[in-house]
mmCIF file of C-alpha atoms in Angstrom:
data_model
loop_
_atom_site.group_PDB
_atom_site.id
_atom_site.type_symbol
_atom_site.label_atom_id
_atom_site.label_comp_id
_atom_site.label_asym_id
_atom_site.label_seq_id
_atom_site.Cartn_x
_atom_site.Cartn_y
_atom_site.Cartn_z
ATOM 1 C CA MET H 1 1.955 -17.107 1.410
ATOM 2 C CA LEU H 2 -0.089 -16.107 4.366
ATOM 3 C CA ARG H 3 0.457 -18.211 7.404
ATOM 4 C CA ILE H 4 -2.656 -18.891 9.452
ATOM 5 C CA HIS H 5 -2.686 -20.224 12.967
ATOM 6 C CA TRP H 6 -6.146 -21.132 14.165
ATOM 7 C CA PRO H 7 -6.409 -23.333 17.221
ATOM 8 C CA LEU H 8 -9.740 -25.158 17.180
ATOM 9 C CA PRO H 9 -11.464 -25.598 20.549
ATOM 10 C CA SER H 10 -10.680 -28.852 22.263
ATOM 11 C CA ILE H 11 -13.705 -30.859 23.348
ATOM 12 C CA GLY H 12 -13.576 -32.983 26.446
ATOM 13 C CA PHE H 13 -16.101 -35.442 27.866
ATOM 14 C CA ARG H 14 -16.756 -36.187 31.499
ATOM 15 C CA HIS H 15 -17.721 -39.805 31.868
ATOM 16 C CA GLY H 16 -20.390 -40.399 34.420
ATOM 17 C CA ALA H 17 -21.409 -36.731 34.753
ATOM 18 C CA PRO H 18 -25.034 -36.225 35.822
ATOM 19 C CA HIS H 19 -25.768 -34.101 32.680
ATOM 20 C CA ARG H 20 -23.811 -36.000 30.108
ATOM 21 C CA THR H 21 -26.483 -35.481 27.410
ATOM 22 C CA GLY H 22 -26.262 -31.725 27.772
ATOM 23 C CA GLY H 23 -22.459 -31.847 27.596
ATOM 24 C CA LEU H 24 -22.565 -33.928 24.408
ATOM 25 C CA ARG H 25 -25.043 -31.538 22.901
ATOM 26 C CA ALA H 26 -22.842 -28.532 23.703
ATOM 27 C CA ALA H 27 -19.783 -30.312 22.305
ATOM 28 C CA ALA H 28 -21.594 -31.191 19.109
ATOM 29 C CA LEU H 29 -22.759 -27.591 18.736
ATOM 30 C CA ALA H 30 -19.188 -26.289 19.159
ATOM 31 C CA LEU H 31 -17.969 -28.750 16.529
ATOM 32 C CA LEU H 32 -20.686 -27.664 14.081
ATOM 33 C CA CYS H 33 -19.792 -24.006 14.587
ATOM 34 C CA ALA H 34 -16.122 -24.749 13.901
ATOM 35 C CA LEU H 35 -17.018 -26.665 10.744
ATOM 36 C CA ALA H 36 -19.278 -23.827 9.582
ATOM 37 C CA LEU H 37 -16.427 -21.334 9.992
ATOM 38 C CA LEU H 38 -14.082 -23.604 8.042
ATOM 39 C CA MET H 39 -16.544 -23.882 5.193
ATOM 40 C CA ALA H 40 -17.000 -20.105 5.152
ATOM 41 C CA GLY H 41 -13.311 -19.611 4.275
ATOM 42 C CA PRO H 42 -9.889 -19.308 5.930
ATOM 43 C CA VAL H 43 -9.577 -17.209 9.032
ATOM 44 C CA ARG H 44 -6.966 -14.490 8.677
ATOM 45 C CA ALA H 45 -4.997 -14.515 11.931
ATOM 46 C CA ASP H 46 -2.686 -11.725 10.782
ATOM 47 C CA GLY H 47 -5.437 -9.196 9.908
ATOM 48 C CA VAL H 48 -3.733 -7.998 6.690
ATOM 49 C CA ASN H 49 -5.180 -8.695 3.231
ATOM 50 C CA LEU H 50 -2.966 -8.382 0.188
ATOM 51 C CA THR H 51 -5.381 -7.010 -2.385
ATOM 52 C CA ALA H 52 -2.721 -6.691 -5.081
ATOM 53 C CA PHE H 53 0.602 -8.407 -5.692
ATOM 54 C CA GLU H 54 2.338 -8.216 -9.090
ATOM 55 C CA LEU H 55 5.854 -8.840 -10.296
ATOM 56 C CA VAL H 56 7.006 -7.369 -13.624
ATOM 57 C CA ARG H 57 10.368 -8.083 -15.222
ATOM 58 C CA THR H 58 11.623 -5.198 -17.388
ATOM 59 C CA ASP H 59 14.857 -4.030 -18.969
ATOM 60 C CA GLU H 60 15.402 -1.958 -15.783
ATOM 61 C CA GLY H 61 15.053 -4.889 -13.447
ATOM 62 C CA LEU H 62 12.387 -6.618 -11.397
ATOM 63 C CA GLN H 63 9.505 -4.378 -10.227
ATOM 64 C CA LEU H 64 6.968 -5.141 -7.519
ATOM 65 C CA THR H 65 3.527 -3.582 -7.117
ATOM 66 C CA PHE H 66 1.552 -4.429 -4.007
ATOM 67 C CA SER H 67 -1.365 -3.143 -1.993
ATOM 68 C CA ALA H 68 -2.449 -4.203 1.485
ATOM 69 C CA LYS H 69 -5.701 -3.550 3.313
ATOM 70 C CA PHE H 70 -6.220 -3.712 7.074
ATOM 71 C CA GLU H 71 -7.583 -1.902 10.123
ATOM 72 C CA LEU H 72 -5.738 -1.248 13.326
ATOM 73 C CA PRO H 73 -6.982 -3.327 16.259
ATOM 74 C CA ARG H 74 -8.323 -1.260 19.172
ATOM 75 C CA SER H 75 -5.273 -1.714 21.386
ATOM 76 C CA VAL H 76 -2.896 -0.677 18.596
ATOM 77 C CA GLU H 77 -4.996 2.367 17.719
ATOM 78 C CA ASP H 78 -5.153 3.381 21.386
ATOM 79 C CA ALA H 79 -1.375 3.227 21.637
ATOM 80 C CA LEU H 80 -1.070 5.406 18.494
ATOM 81 C CA GLN H 81 -3.478 7.956 19.913
ATOM 82 C CA LYS H 82 -1.384 8.100 23.101
ATOM 83 C CA GLY H 83 1.760 9.044 21.218
ATOM 84 C CA VAL H 84 3.334 5.723 20.317
ATOM 85 C CA PRO H 85 4.577 5.812 16.679
ATOM 86 C CA LEU H 86 4.013 2.758 14.529
ATOM 87 C CA VAL H 87 6.510 1.468 11.981
ATOM 88 C CA PHE H 88 5.442 -0.646 8.989
ATOM 89 C CA VAL H 89 7.968 -2.498 6.871
ATOM 90 C CA ALA H 90 7.790 -4.128 3.428
ATOM 91 C CA GLU H 91 10.561 -6.625 2.624
ATOM 92 C CA ALA H 92 11.159 -8.353 -0.687
ATOM 93 C CA ALA H 93 13.880 -10.957 -1.056
ATOM 94 C CA VAL H 94 14.835 -12.416 -4.435
ATOM 95 C CA PHE H 95 16.237 -16.002 -4.495
ATOM 96 C CA ARG H 96 17.710 -18.303 -7.113
ATOM 97 C CA ASP H 97 17.330 -22.077 -6.936
ATOM 98 C CA ARG H 98 20.470 -24.168 -6.222
ATOM 99 C CA TRP H 99 20.268 -27.935 -6.287
ATOM 100 C CA TYR H 100 23.542 -28.465 -4.451
ATOM 101 C CA TRP H 101 23.004 -26.049 -1.549
ATOM 102 C CA ARG H 102 20.398 -23.803 -0.018
ATOM 103 C CA ASP H 103 18.891 -21.280 -2.426
ATOM 104 C CA LYS H 104 20.949 -18.147 -3.024
ATOM 105 C CA ARG H 105 19.572 -14.777 -1.957
ATOM 106 C CA VAL H 106 20.511 -12.518 -4.860
ATOM 107 C CA ASN H 107 18.964 -9.316 -3.520
ATOM 108 C CA GLU H 108 16.797 -7.839 -0.794
ATOM 109 C CA ALA H 109 14.820 -4.580 -0.800
ATOM 110 C CA VAL H 110 13.192 -2.894 2.189
ATOM 111 C CA ARG H 111 10.765 0.004 2.534
ATOM 112 C CA THR H 112 9.760 1.557 5.851
ATOM 113 C CA TRP H 113 6.881 3.853 6.831
ATOM 114 C CA ARG H 114 6.452 5.594 10.196
ATOM 115 C CA LEU H 115 2.975 6.560 11.391
ATOM 116 C CA ALA H 116 2.449 9.043 14.222
ATOM 117 C CA TYR H 117 -0.537 10.948 15.634
ATOM 118 C CA GLN H 118 -0.242 14.683 16.370
ATOM 119 C CA PRO H 119 -2.761 15.579 19.091
ATOM 120 C CA LEU H 120 -2.395 19.359 18.682
ATOM 121 C CA THR H 121 -3.393 19.330 15.044
ATOM 122 C CA ARG H 122 -5.380 16.077 15.256
ATOM 123 C CA LYS H 123 -3.636 14.817 12.174
ATOM 124 C CA TYR H 124 -1.805 11.632 11.284
ATOM 125 C CA ARG H 125 1.700 11.980 9.914
ATOM 126 C CA VAL H 126 3.279 9.380 7.637
ATOM 127 C CA THR H 127 7.026 9.523 7.112
ATOM 128 C CA PHE H 128 8.574 7.676 4.180
ATOM 129 C CA GLY H 129 12.218 8.271 3.487
ATOM 130 C CA GLY H 130 12.716 11.994 3.992
ATOM 131 C CA LEU H 131 9.118 12.902 3.072
ATOM 132 C CA ASN H 132 6.340 13.713 5.519
ATOM 133 C CA GLN H 133 2.654 13.690 4.656
ATOM 134 C CA ASN H 134 -0.222 14.687 6.917
ATOM 135 C CA HIS H 135 -3.680 13.083 6.815
ATOM 136 C CA ASP H 136 -6.944 14.164 8.384
ATOM 137 C CA ASN H 137 -8.039 10.636 9.274
ATOM 138 C CA LEU H 138 -6.555 7.259 10.043
ATOM 139 C CA ALA H 139 -8.030 5.489 7.024
ATOM 140 C CA ASP H 140 -6.208 7.818 4.597
ATOM 141 C CA ALA H 141 -2.971 7.483 6.564
ATOM 142 C CA LEU H 142 -3.111 3.669 6.453
ATOM 143 C CA ALA H 143 -3.854 3.762 2.709
ATOM 144 C CA SER H 144 -0.729 5.862 2.076
ATOM 145 C CA LEU H 145 1.603 3.421 3.858
ATOM 146 C CA SER H 146 0.294 0.101 2.645
ATOM 147 C CA SER H 147 1.148 0.075 -1.042
ATOM 148 C CA SER H 148 3.961 0.576 -3.561
ATOM 149 C CA VAL H 149 3.903 0.849 -7.329
ATOM 150 C CA ASN H 150 6.748 -0.228 -9.640
ATOM 151 C CA TRP H 151 9.132 -0.736 -6.732
ATOM 152 C CA LYS H 152 12.445 -2.045 -8.156
ATOM 153 C CA ILE H 153 13.601 -4.963 -6.011
ATOM 154 C CA ALA H 154 16.380 -6.394 -8.231
ATOM 155 C CA GLU H 155 18.740 -5.300 -11.003
ATOM 156 C CA PRO H 156 18.690 -7.011 -14.422
ATOM 157 C CA SER H 157 22.200 -8.431 -13.794
ATOM 158 C CA GLN H 158 20.904 -10.223 -10.670
ATOM 159 C CA LEU H 159 18.309 -12.148 -12.649
ATOM 160 C CA ASP H 160 20.542 -14.112 -15.016
ATOM 161 C CA GLY H 161 19.254 -17.560 -15.821
ATOM 162 C CA ASP H 162 16.094 -19.238 -14.565
ATOM 163 C CA GLY H 163 14.790 -20.472 -11.242
ATOM 164 C CA HIS H 164 14.155 -17.190 -9.450
ATOM 165 C CA TYR H 165 11.415 -16.521 -6.904
ATOM 166 C CA VAL H 166 10.440 -13.753 -4.527
ATOM 167 C CA GLU H 167 9.506 -13.913 -0.861
ATOM 168 C CA PHE H 168 7.557 -10.887 0.333
ATOM 169 C CA ARG H 169 6.536 -9.749 3.791
ATOM 170 C CA TYR H 170 4.583 -6.675 4.945
ATOM 171 C CA ALA H 171 4.203 -6.150 8.700
ATOM 172 C CA LEU H 172 3.872 -3.880 11.695
ATOM 173 C CA ASP H 173 7.458 -3.871 13.020
ATOM 174 C CA THR H 174 7.192 -3.999 16.810
ATOM 175 C CA SER H 175 10.960 -4.447 17.155
ATOM 176 C CA GLN H 176 11.379 -0.689 16.580
ATOM 177 C CA MET H 177 9.249 0.180 19.578
ATOM 178 C CA PRO H 178 10.664 0.991 23.019
ATOM 179 C CA ARG H 179 11.970 -2.145 24.725
ATOM 180 C CA PRO H 180 9.551 -2.048 27.700
ATOM 181 C CA MET H 181 6.614 -1.859 25.307
ATOM 182 C CA GLN H 182 7.943 -4.785 23.273
ATOM 183 C CA ILE H 183 7.877 -6.913 26.417
ATOM 184 C CA GLY H 184 4.387 -5.695 27.305
ATOM 185 C CA ILE H 185 2.839 -6.609 23.921
ATOM 186 C CA GLY H 186 4.719 -9.874 23.468
ATOM 187 C CA GLY H 187 2.388 -12.671 22.417
ATOM 188 C CA GLN H 188 -0.614 -10.391 21.905
ATOM 189 C CA ALA H 189 -2.381 -11.227 18.628
ATOM 190 C CA ASP H 190 -3.519 -7.634 18.050
ATOM 191 C CA TRP H 191 0.068 -6.607 17.440
ATOM 192 C CA SER H 192 0.789 -9.370 14.922
ATOM 193 C CA LEU H 193 -0.233 -7.514 11.801
ATOM 194 C CA ARG H 194 1.453 -9.090 8.783
ATOM 195 C CA ALA H 195 1.047 -10.647 5.394
ATOM 196 C CA GLU H 196 3.425 -12.887 3.432
ATOM 197 C CA ARG H 197 3.565 -14.019 -0.133
ATOM 198 C CA SER H 198 5.911 -16.146 -2.232
ATOM 199 C CA ARG H 199 5.901 -16.212 -6.028
ATOM 200 C CA ARG H 200 8.106 -17.603 -8.800
ATOM 201 C CA LEU H 201 9.164 -15.537 -11.791
ATOM 202 C CA ASN H 202 7.872 -16.609 -15.170
#
């Protein structure tokens, strides 16, 4: 599931202030704005929308199809344009329920994409496994690294019995950046691009 962290503004009152009525009015307006945003729908703090997520159990094993949609925040895109490669990771872990102990992880599958900008050719290069693909614009490059079709995440022998579920995560992996940069972007919301989903097998 997607985890959303949205701190609402705290409202304080100054007793005895000369313009208390104006302060109350401003506080009420802030509260109404917050309520309006809540009624409009959940705020996505991670910036990634999973537009497709499907699990299919076949004779060959468990297959996952997913698609994510997002845009790079300005600070992240600026770093990419200045030669900093970005690494995106999709992780799928398959668990089986156990009443007597913590659930057993029966398998884990990982896919990694590397995105880099080439200033001489003004193209974006996406590396997946040993394959390289060049794109003329950033939108096409992001589309190529944010989906997988029929990705096998578990073997049939690992799915014996019932009570299995999958925990999925897709994210910009800042841990693979140079250490000084990791420290510099620590705590910055722009660099927290991720989506998570959990689903039980039928």
